[in-house]
XYZ file of C-alpha atoms in Angstrom:
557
model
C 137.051 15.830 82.985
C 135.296 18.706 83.928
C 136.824 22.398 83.684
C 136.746 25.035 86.647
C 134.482 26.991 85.229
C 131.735 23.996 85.184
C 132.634 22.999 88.212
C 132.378 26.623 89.911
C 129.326 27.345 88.361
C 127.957 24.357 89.896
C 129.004 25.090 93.246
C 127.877 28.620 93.138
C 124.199 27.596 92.135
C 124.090 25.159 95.228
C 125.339 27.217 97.399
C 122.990 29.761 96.712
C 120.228 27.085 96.611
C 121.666 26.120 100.065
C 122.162 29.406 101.811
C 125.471 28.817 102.220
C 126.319 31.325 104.754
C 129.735 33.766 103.480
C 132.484 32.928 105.985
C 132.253 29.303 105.160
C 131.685 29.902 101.195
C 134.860 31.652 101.396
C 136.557 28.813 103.244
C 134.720 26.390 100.715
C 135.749 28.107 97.292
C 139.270 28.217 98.535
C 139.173 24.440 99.003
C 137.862 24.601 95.219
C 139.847 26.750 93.357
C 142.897 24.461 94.454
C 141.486 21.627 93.135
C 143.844 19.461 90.651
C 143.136 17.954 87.267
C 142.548 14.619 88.923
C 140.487 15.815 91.658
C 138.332 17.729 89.290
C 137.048 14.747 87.382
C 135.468 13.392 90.503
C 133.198 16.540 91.163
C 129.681 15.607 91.323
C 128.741 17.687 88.883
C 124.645 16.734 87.491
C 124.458 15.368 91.542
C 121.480 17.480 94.119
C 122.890 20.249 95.759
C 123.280 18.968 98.530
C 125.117 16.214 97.556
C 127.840 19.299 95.344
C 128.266 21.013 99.055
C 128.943 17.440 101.099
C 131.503 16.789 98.421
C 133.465 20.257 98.927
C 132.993 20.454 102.619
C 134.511 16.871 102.439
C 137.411 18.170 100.183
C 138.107 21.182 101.985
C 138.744 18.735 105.780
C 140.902 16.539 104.159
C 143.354 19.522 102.343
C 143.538 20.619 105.943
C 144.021 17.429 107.652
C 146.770 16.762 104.397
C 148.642 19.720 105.402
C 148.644 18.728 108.924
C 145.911 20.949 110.161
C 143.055 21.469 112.025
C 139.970 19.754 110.691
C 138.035 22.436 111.468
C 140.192 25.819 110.953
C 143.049 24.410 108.336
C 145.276 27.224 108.483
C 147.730 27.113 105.828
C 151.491 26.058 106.783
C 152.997 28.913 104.280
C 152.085 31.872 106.193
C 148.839 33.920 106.886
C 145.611 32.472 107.663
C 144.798 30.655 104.356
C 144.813 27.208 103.037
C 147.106 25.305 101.608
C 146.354 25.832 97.496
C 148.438 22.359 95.804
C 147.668 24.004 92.029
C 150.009 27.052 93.097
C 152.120 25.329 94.977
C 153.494 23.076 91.924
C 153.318 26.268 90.116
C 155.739 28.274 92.114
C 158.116 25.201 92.668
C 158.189 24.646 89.100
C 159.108 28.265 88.253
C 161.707 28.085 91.096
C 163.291 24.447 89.652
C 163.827 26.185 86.245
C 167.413 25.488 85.083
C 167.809 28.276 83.299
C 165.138 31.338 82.450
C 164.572 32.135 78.896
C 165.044 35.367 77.253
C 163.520 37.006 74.909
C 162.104 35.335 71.949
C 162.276 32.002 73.728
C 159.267 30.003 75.573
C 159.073 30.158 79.427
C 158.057 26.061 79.696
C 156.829 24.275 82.393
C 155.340 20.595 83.613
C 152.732 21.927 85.240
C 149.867 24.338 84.257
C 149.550 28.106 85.053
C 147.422 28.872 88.143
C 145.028 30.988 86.382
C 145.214 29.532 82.631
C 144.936 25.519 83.572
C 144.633 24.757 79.687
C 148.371 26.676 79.433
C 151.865 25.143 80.391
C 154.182 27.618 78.167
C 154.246 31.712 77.907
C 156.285 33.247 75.155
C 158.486 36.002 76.814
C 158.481 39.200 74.682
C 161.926 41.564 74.281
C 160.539 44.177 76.477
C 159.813 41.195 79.968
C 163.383 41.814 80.671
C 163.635 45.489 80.633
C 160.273 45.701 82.274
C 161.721 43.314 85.271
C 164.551 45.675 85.263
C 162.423 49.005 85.802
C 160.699 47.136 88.456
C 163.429 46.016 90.673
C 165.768 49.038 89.709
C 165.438 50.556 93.298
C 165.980 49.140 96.299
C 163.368 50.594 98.477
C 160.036 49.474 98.088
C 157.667 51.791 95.562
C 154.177 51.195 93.843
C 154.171 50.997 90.457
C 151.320 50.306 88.090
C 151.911 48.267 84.883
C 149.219 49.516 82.610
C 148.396 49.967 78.567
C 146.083 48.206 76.087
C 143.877 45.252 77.095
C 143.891 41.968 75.237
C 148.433 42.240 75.047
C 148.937 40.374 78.081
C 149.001 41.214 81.489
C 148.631 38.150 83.405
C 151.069 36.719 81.118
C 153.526 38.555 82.157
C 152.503 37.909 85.636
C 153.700 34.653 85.343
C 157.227 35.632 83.941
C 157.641 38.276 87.076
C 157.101 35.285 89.453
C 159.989 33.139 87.426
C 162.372 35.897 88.117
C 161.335 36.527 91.582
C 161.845 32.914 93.002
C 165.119 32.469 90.875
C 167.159 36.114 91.782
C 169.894 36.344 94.276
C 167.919 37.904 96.794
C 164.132 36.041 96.449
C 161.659 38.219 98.518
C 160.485 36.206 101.797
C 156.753 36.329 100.433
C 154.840 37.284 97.032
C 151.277 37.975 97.846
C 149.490 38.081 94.897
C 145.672 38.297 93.700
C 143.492 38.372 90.594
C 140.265 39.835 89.828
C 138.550 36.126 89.553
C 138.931 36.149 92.815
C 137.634 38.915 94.450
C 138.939 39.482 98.343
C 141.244 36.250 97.737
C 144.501 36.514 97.644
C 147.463 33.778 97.338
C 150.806 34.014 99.296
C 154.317 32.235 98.928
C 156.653 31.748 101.232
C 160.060 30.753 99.807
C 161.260 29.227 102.654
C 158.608 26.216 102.400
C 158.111 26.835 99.066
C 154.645 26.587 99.709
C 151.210 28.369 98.923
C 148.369 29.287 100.410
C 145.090 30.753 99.551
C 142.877 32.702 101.909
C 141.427 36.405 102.323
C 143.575 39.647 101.660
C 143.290 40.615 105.346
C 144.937 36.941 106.320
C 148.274 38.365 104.835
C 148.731 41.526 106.952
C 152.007 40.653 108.354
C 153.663 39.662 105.410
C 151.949 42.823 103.221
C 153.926 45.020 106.017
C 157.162 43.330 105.582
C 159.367 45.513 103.065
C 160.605 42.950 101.430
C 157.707 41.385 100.489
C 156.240 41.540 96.848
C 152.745 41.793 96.416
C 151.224 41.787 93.190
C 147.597 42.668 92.247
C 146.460 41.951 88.768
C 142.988 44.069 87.925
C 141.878 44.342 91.609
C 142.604 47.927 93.562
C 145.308 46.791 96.033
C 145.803 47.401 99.920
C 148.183 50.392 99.862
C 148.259 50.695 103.499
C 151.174 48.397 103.585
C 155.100 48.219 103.274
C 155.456 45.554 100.850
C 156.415 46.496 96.824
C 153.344 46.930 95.043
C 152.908 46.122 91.387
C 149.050 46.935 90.155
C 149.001 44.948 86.724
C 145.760 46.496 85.358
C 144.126 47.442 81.412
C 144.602 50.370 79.964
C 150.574 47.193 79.802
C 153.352 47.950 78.066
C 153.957 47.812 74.376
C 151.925 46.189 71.737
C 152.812 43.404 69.858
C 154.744 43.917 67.007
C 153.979 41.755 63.664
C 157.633 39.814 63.592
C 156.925 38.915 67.917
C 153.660 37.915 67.039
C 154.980 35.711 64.466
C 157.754 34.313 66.335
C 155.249 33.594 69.515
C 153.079 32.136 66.756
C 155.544 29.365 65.907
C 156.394 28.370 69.049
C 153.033 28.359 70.664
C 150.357 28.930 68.096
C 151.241 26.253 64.996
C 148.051 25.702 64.703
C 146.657 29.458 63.758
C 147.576 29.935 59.598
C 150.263 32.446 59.341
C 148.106 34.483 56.376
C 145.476 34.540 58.993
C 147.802 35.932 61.697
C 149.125 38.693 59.248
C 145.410 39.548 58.351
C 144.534 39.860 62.215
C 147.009 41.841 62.756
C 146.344 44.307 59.656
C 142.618 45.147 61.312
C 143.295 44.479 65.039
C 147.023 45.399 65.310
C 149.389 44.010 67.797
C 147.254 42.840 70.463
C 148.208 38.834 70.950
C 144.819 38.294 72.190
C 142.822 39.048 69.326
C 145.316 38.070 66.349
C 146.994 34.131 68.522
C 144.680 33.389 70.968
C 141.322 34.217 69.819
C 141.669 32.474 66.258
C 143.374 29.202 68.775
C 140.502 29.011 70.599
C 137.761 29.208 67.629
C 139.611 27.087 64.922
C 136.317 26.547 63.072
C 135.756 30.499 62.027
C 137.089 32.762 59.102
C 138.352 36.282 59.235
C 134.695 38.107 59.281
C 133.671 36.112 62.406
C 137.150 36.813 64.014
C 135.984 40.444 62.997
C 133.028 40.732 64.462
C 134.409 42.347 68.011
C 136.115 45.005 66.448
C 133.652 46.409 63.920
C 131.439 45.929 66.465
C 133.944 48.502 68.415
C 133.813 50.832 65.307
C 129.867 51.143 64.921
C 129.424 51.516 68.495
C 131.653 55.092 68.632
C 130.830 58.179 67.333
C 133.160 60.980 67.003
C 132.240 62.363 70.227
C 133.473 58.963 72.404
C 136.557 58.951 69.983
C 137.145 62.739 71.403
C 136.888 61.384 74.861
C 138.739 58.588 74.753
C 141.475 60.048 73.250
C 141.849 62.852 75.940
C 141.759 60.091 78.967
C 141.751 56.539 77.400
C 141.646 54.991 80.796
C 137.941 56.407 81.443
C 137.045 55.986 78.001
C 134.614 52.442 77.066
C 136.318 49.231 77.306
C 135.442 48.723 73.233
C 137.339 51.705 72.486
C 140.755 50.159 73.900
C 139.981 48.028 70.108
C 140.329 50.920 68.720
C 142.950 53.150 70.687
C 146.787 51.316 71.368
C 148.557 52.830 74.107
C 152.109 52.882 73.137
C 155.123 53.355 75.836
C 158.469 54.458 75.610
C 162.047 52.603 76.561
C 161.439 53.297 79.973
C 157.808 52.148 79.928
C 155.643 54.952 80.671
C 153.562 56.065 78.563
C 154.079 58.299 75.282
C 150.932 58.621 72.964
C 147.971 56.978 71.476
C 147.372 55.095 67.855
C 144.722 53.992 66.088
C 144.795 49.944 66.513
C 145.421 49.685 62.512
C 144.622 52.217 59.625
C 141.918 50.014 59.033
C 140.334 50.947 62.106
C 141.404 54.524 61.285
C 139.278 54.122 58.030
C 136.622 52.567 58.922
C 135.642 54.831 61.842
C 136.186 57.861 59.323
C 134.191 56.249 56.107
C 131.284 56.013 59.526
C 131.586 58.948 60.764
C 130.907 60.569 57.214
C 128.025 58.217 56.318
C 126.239 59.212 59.617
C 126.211 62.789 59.062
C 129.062 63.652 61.586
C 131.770 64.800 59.598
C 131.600 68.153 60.816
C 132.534 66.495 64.397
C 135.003 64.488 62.611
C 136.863 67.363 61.287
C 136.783 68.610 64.578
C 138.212 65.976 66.121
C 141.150 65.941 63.222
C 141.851 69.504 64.057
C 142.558 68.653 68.027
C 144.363 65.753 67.596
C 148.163 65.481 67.554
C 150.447 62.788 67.241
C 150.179 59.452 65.104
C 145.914 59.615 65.498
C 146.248 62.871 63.545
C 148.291 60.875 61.126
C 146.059 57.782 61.129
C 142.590 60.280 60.936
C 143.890 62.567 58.516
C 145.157 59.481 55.996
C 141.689 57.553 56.644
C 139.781 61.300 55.390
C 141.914 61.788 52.545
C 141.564 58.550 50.712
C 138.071 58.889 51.064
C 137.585 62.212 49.527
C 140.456 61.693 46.740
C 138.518 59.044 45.016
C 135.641 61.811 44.650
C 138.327 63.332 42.723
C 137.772 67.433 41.998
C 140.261 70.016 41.720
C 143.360 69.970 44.032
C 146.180 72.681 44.237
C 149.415 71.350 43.323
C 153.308 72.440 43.685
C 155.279 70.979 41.137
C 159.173 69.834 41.971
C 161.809 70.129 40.645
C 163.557 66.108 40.025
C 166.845 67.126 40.871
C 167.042 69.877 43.173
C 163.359 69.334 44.838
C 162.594 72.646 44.970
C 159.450 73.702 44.201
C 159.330 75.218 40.589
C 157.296 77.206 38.591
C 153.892 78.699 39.380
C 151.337 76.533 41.582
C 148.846 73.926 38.992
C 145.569 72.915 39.567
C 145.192 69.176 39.444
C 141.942 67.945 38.384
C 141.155 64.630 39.643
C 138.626 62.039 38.146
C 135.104 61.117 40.070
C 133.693 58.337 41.719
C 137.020 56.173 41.621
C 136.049 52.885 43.261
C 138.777 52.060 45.860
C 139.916 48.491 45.928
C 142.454 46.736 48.182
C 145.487 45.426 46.389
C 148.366 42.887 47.268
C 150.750 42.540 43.803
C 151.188 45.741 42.336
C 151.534 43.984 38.793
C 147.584 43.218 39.077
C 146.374 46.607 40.620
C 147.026 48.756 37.675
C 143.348 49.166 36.367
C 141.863 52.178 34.969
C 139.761 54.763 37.241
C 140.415 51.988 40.392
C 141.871 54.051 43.317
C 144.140 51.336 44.453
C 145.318 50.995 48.470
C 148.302 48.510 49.398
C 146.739 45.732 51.528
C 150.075 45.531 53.990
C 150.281 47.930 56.407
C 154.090 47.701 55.937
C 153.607 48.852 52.424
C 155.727 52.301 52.334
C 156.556 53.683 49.133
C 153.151 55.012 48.595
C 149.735 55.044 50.484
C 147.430 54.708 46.882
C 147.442 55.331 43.363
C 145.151 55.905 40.642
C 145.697 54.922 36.971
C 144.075 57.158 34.252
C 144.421 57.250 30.170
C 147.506 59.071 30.055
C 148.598 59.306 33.859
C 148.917 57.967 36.605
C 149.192 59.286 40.241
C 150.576 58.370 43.224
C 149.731 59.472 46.340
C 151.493 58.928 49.667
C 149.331 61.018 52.484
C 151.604 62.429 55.358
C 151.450 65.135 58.423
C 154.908 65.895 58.264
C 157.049 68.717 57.396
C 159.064 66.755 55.118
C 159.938 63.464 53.091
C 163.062 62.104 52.120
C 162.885 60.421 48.507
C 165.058 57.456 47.145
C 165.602 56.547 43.453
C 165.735 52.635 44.008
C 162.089 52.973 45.859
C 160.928 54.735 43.441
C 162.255 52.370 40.231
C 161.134 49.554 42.322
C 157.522 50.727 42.224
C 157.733 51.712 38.978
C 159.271 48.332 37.759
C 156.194 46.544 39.710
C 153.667 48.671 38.361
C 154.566 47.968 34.630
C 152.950 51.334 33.240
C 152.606 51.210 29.529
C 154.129 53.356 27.264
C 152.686 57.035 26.958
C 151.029 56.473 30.850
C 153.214 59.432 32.656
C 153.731 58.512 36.482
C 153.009 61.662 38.704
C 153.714 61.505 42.790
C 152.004 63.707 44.822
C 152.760 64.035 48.676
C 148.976 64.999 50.279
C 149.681 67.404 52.852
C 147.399 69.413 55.666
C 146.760 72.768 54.196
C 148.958 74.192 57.295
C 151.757 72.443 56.401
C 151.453 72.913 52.092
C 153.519 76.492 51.979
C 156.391 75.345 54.073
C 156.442 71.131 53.199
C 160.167 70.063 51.919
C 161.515 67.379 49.947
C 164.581 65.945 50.875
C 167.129 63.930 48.782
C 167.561 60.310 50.509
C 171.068 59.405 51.600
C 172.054 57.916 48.370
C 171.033 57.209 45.048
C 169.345 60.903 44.148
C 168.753 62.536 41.882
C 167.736 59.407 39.588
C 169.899 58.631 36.758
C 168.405 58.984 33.322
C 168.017 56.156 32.386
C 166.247 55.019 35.589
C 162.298 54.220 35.828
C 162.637 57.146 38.646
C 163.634 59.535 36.354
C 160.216 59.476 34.690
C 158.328 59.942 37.733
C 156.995 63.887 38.135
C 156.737 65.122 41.875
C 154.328 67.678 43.014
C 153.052 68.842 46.350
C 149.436 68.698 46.653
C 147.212 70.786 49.276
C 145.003 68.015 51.091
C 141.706 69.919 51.430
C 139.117 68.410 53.063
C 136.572 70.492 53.595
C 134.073 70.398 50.893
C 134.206 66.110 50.734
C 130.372 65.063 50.561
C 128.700 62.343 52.973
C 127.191 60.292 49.765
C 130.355 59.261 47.951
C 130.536 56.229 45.650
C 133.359 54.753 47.494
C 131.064 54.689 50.537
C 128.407 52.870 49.106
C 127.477 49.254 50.315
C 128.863 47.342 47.410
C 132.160 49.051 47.687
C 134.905 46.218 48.729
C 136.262 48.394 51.166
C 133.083 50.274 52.803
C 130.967 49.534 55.171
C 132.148 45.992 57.251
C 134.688 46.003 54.426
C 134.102 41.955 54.352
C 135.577 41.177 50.816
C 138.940 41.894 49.153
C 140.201 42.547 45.956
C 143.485 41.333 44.953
């Protein structure tokens, strides 16, 4: 059987061949676009051209003669001017025949395939459809409303959840025009009295795009705003991203067939966008985590600090690679709240660049303008690449019990060239002069740490005005580290230099201070003034055999 995009491009190239002239290519591609999987395998495809557009013309009489039509004009029977479409019509009866909808966490299911994903039959439904239905249909008069955020998450998808809920409320709307950008000027319209579909041009569906109740939906296509109907623009850059336990969950219902590790690696470079960490490794069983890669550091080595600026002040005009690199994250009520870096991966691999190509002055820059989690994300991803240079750091040292600060202020001399390695069991990472980074994102206790003769420090990087510290954290590292005797365990909380004189530590809400005989109680605490400034372009853990630099292809556990 041939797929529509074989048999479209086929169609297209004789029609061109052909001078097909535009009114009838429009009525044409309408007949085939509704095609079904059976009718499909009898395209001509690898026939003349002449032969392709016989076939369709053919095709597109006898839908309208099926329907009860016109030969010649086949207006649909649903409503507007179009023609009847079969594929969307078993959709939307399917959808309205559902027993019972699923909620979150569950599998919307059906018999038949989606209209625009023919190879798909099921959609997971993520904890925020509901709400998102909700904020939709919360007032009664008809609005416009734009459903908008990171590509790649899922917008169609959702789409197809919207329409469930639609056909199966208490109060259906009459009609639901909708449209999608793979069909430019096209548009399909339900009528829930017939329960049936058509398919024709925008304009054919002016009377039912001025009835109030109508819903018209236009996924990535500007729609017709001169109209009453309740608008819903579904465009890129949707809601929330994926978190890793949904992406999981949607994994084992839908995706048993994409390794779990794999999943969890995905999502650790590309965060939670289903598209790149479910769907992409589906459809391309046969490659490993660097080809899967490939897109997004791609997406890194194409921006310099300058894009990164600009797509962080309007992320909608910014290039479509950057949305790989930039998450738009909403609040409860779905509108927008701030930007993150995809992953700190992406956050460290766009700094370690940035520095290597002789633009860390604008990458300072752009550290001291940004706000929010990027400042968090960018001023991490500088830090662990200039505290592996090591030099000489000032340092507050803490008192264990009280947290105050103590004493007069230390200089802390750190150890050069450090190579910086990945690590997954803490039990394995504790190697001399190896600056040592947690490979789970999830990984809180501490962002590094750095073994040495006689020390050996911890480092958790932050942008905050203070930290709250529990014992049973604390022995917990300490009990997977396994430091031998005479190895002293230092923690130092890397702050901005505006936040050093006023940064607090805060006793957690049980469990502090440590009791003697604790690991914890061992464990020194200082405050340490994350300068930046002087960190040099040609660092050893930049150079092209370092695990993590450069495409970062290989690592260490």
């Amino acid at each position: 059987m041939f797929s529509v995009k074989e048999v479209a491009t086929a169609f297209n190239a004789a029609a061109k061949a052909l001078g097909v002239d535009g009114r009838e290519l429009d009525v044409l591609l309408a007949s085939l676009i509704s095609l079904s999987e059976e009718e499909l395998a009898f395209f001509p495809i690898g026939a003349n051209n002449k032969a392709i557009i016989q076939f369709v013309r053919s095709l597109s009489k006898s839908k309208g003669a099926a329907a009860g039509l016109g030969k010649e004009s086949a207006p649909g029977a649903g409503g507007g001017g179009g023609y009847s479409s079969l594929k969307a019509t078993r959709m939307m009866k399917a959808l309205h025949s559902m027993q019972e909808l699923p909620g979150p966490g569950e599998v919307l299911k059906l018999d038949v395939s989606f209209l625009l994903h023919p190879e798909y039959d099921s959609v997971f439904v993520r904890e925020c459809y509901p709400r998102l239905f909700d904020a939709l249909v919360r007032h009664p008069k008809p609005r416009k409303y734009i459903v908008t955020g990171t590509p790649g998450i899922g917008v169609t998808w959702f789409s197809y959840y919207l329409l469930a809920r639609l056909v199966n409320s208490t109060a259906p709307p009459p009609f639901i025009v909708w449209e999608h950008m793979t069909k430019p000027g096209m548009a399909w319209c339900y009528t829930h009295k017939t329960r049936e579909v058509v398919i024709g041009e925008r304009t054919s569906f002016d009377d039912e795009l001025d009835n109030p109740a109508t819903w018209y939906i236009a996924d990535g296509v500007p729609p017709q705003l001169d109209c009453l109907a309740r608008i819903v623009l579904l465009t890129p850059p949707e809601r929330k991203i994926f978190k890793l336990d949904e992406l999981l969950a949607c994994r084992s219902l839908l995706y048993g067939t994409v390794d779990e590790a794999l999943v969890k690696e995905l999502y650790r470079h590309y965060g939670g966008v289903a598209n790149f960490v479910l769907r992409s490794p589906e459809q391309k069983p046969d490659e490993g985590l660097d080809d899967l890669l490939e897109v997004l550091r791609d997406a890194v080595a194409g921006c310099n600090a300058a894009q990164m600026r600009s797509s962080i002040g309007s992320i909608s005009t910014g290039p479509e690679a950057n949305h790989s690199l930039l998450h738009i994250v909403a609040d409860e009520t779905f509108r927008m709240q701030h930007l993150v870096f995809a992953s700190q991966w992406v956050a460290d691999e766009f700094a370690k660049k940035a520095m290597k190509s002789d633009e860390l002055r604008e990458l300072i820059s752009l550290l001291s303008s940004a706000s929010g989690p990027v400042r968090s994300s960018l001023y991490q991803a500088i830090m662990h690449a200039a505290l592996p240079e090591g030099g000489s750091f000032t340092v507050a040292p803490i008192d264990g019990e009280t947290l105050e600060r103590r004493g007069k202020e230390e200089v802390r001399v750190l150890g050069r060239g450090a190579i910086t390695k990945a690590f997954k069991d803490l039990q394995k990472a504790a190697t001399e002069h190896v600056y040592n980074r947690p490979l789970s994102p999830t990984f809180t206790t501490v962002d590094a740490f750095e073994r040495g003769e006689k020390t050996c420090d911890f480092f958790q990087v932050t942008v905050g005005s203070s930290k709250e510290l529990e014992s049973l954290e604390l022995d917990s590292l300490l009990n997977d580290v396994q430091l031998p005797e005479g190895v002293t365990p230092r923690l130092h909380f890397v702050v901005p230099k505006d936040r050093y004189a006023n940064f607090k530590l805060k006793a957690g809400k049980k469990n502090w201070p440590p009791k003697p005989q604790s690991p914890a109680f061992r464990m020194k605490l200082y405050i340490m003034k994350g300068v930046y400034a002087r960190l040099q372009v040609c660092a050893r853990s930049l150079h092209a055999g370092c695990p993590m630099a450069g495409g970062g292809r290989r690592l260490w556990l």
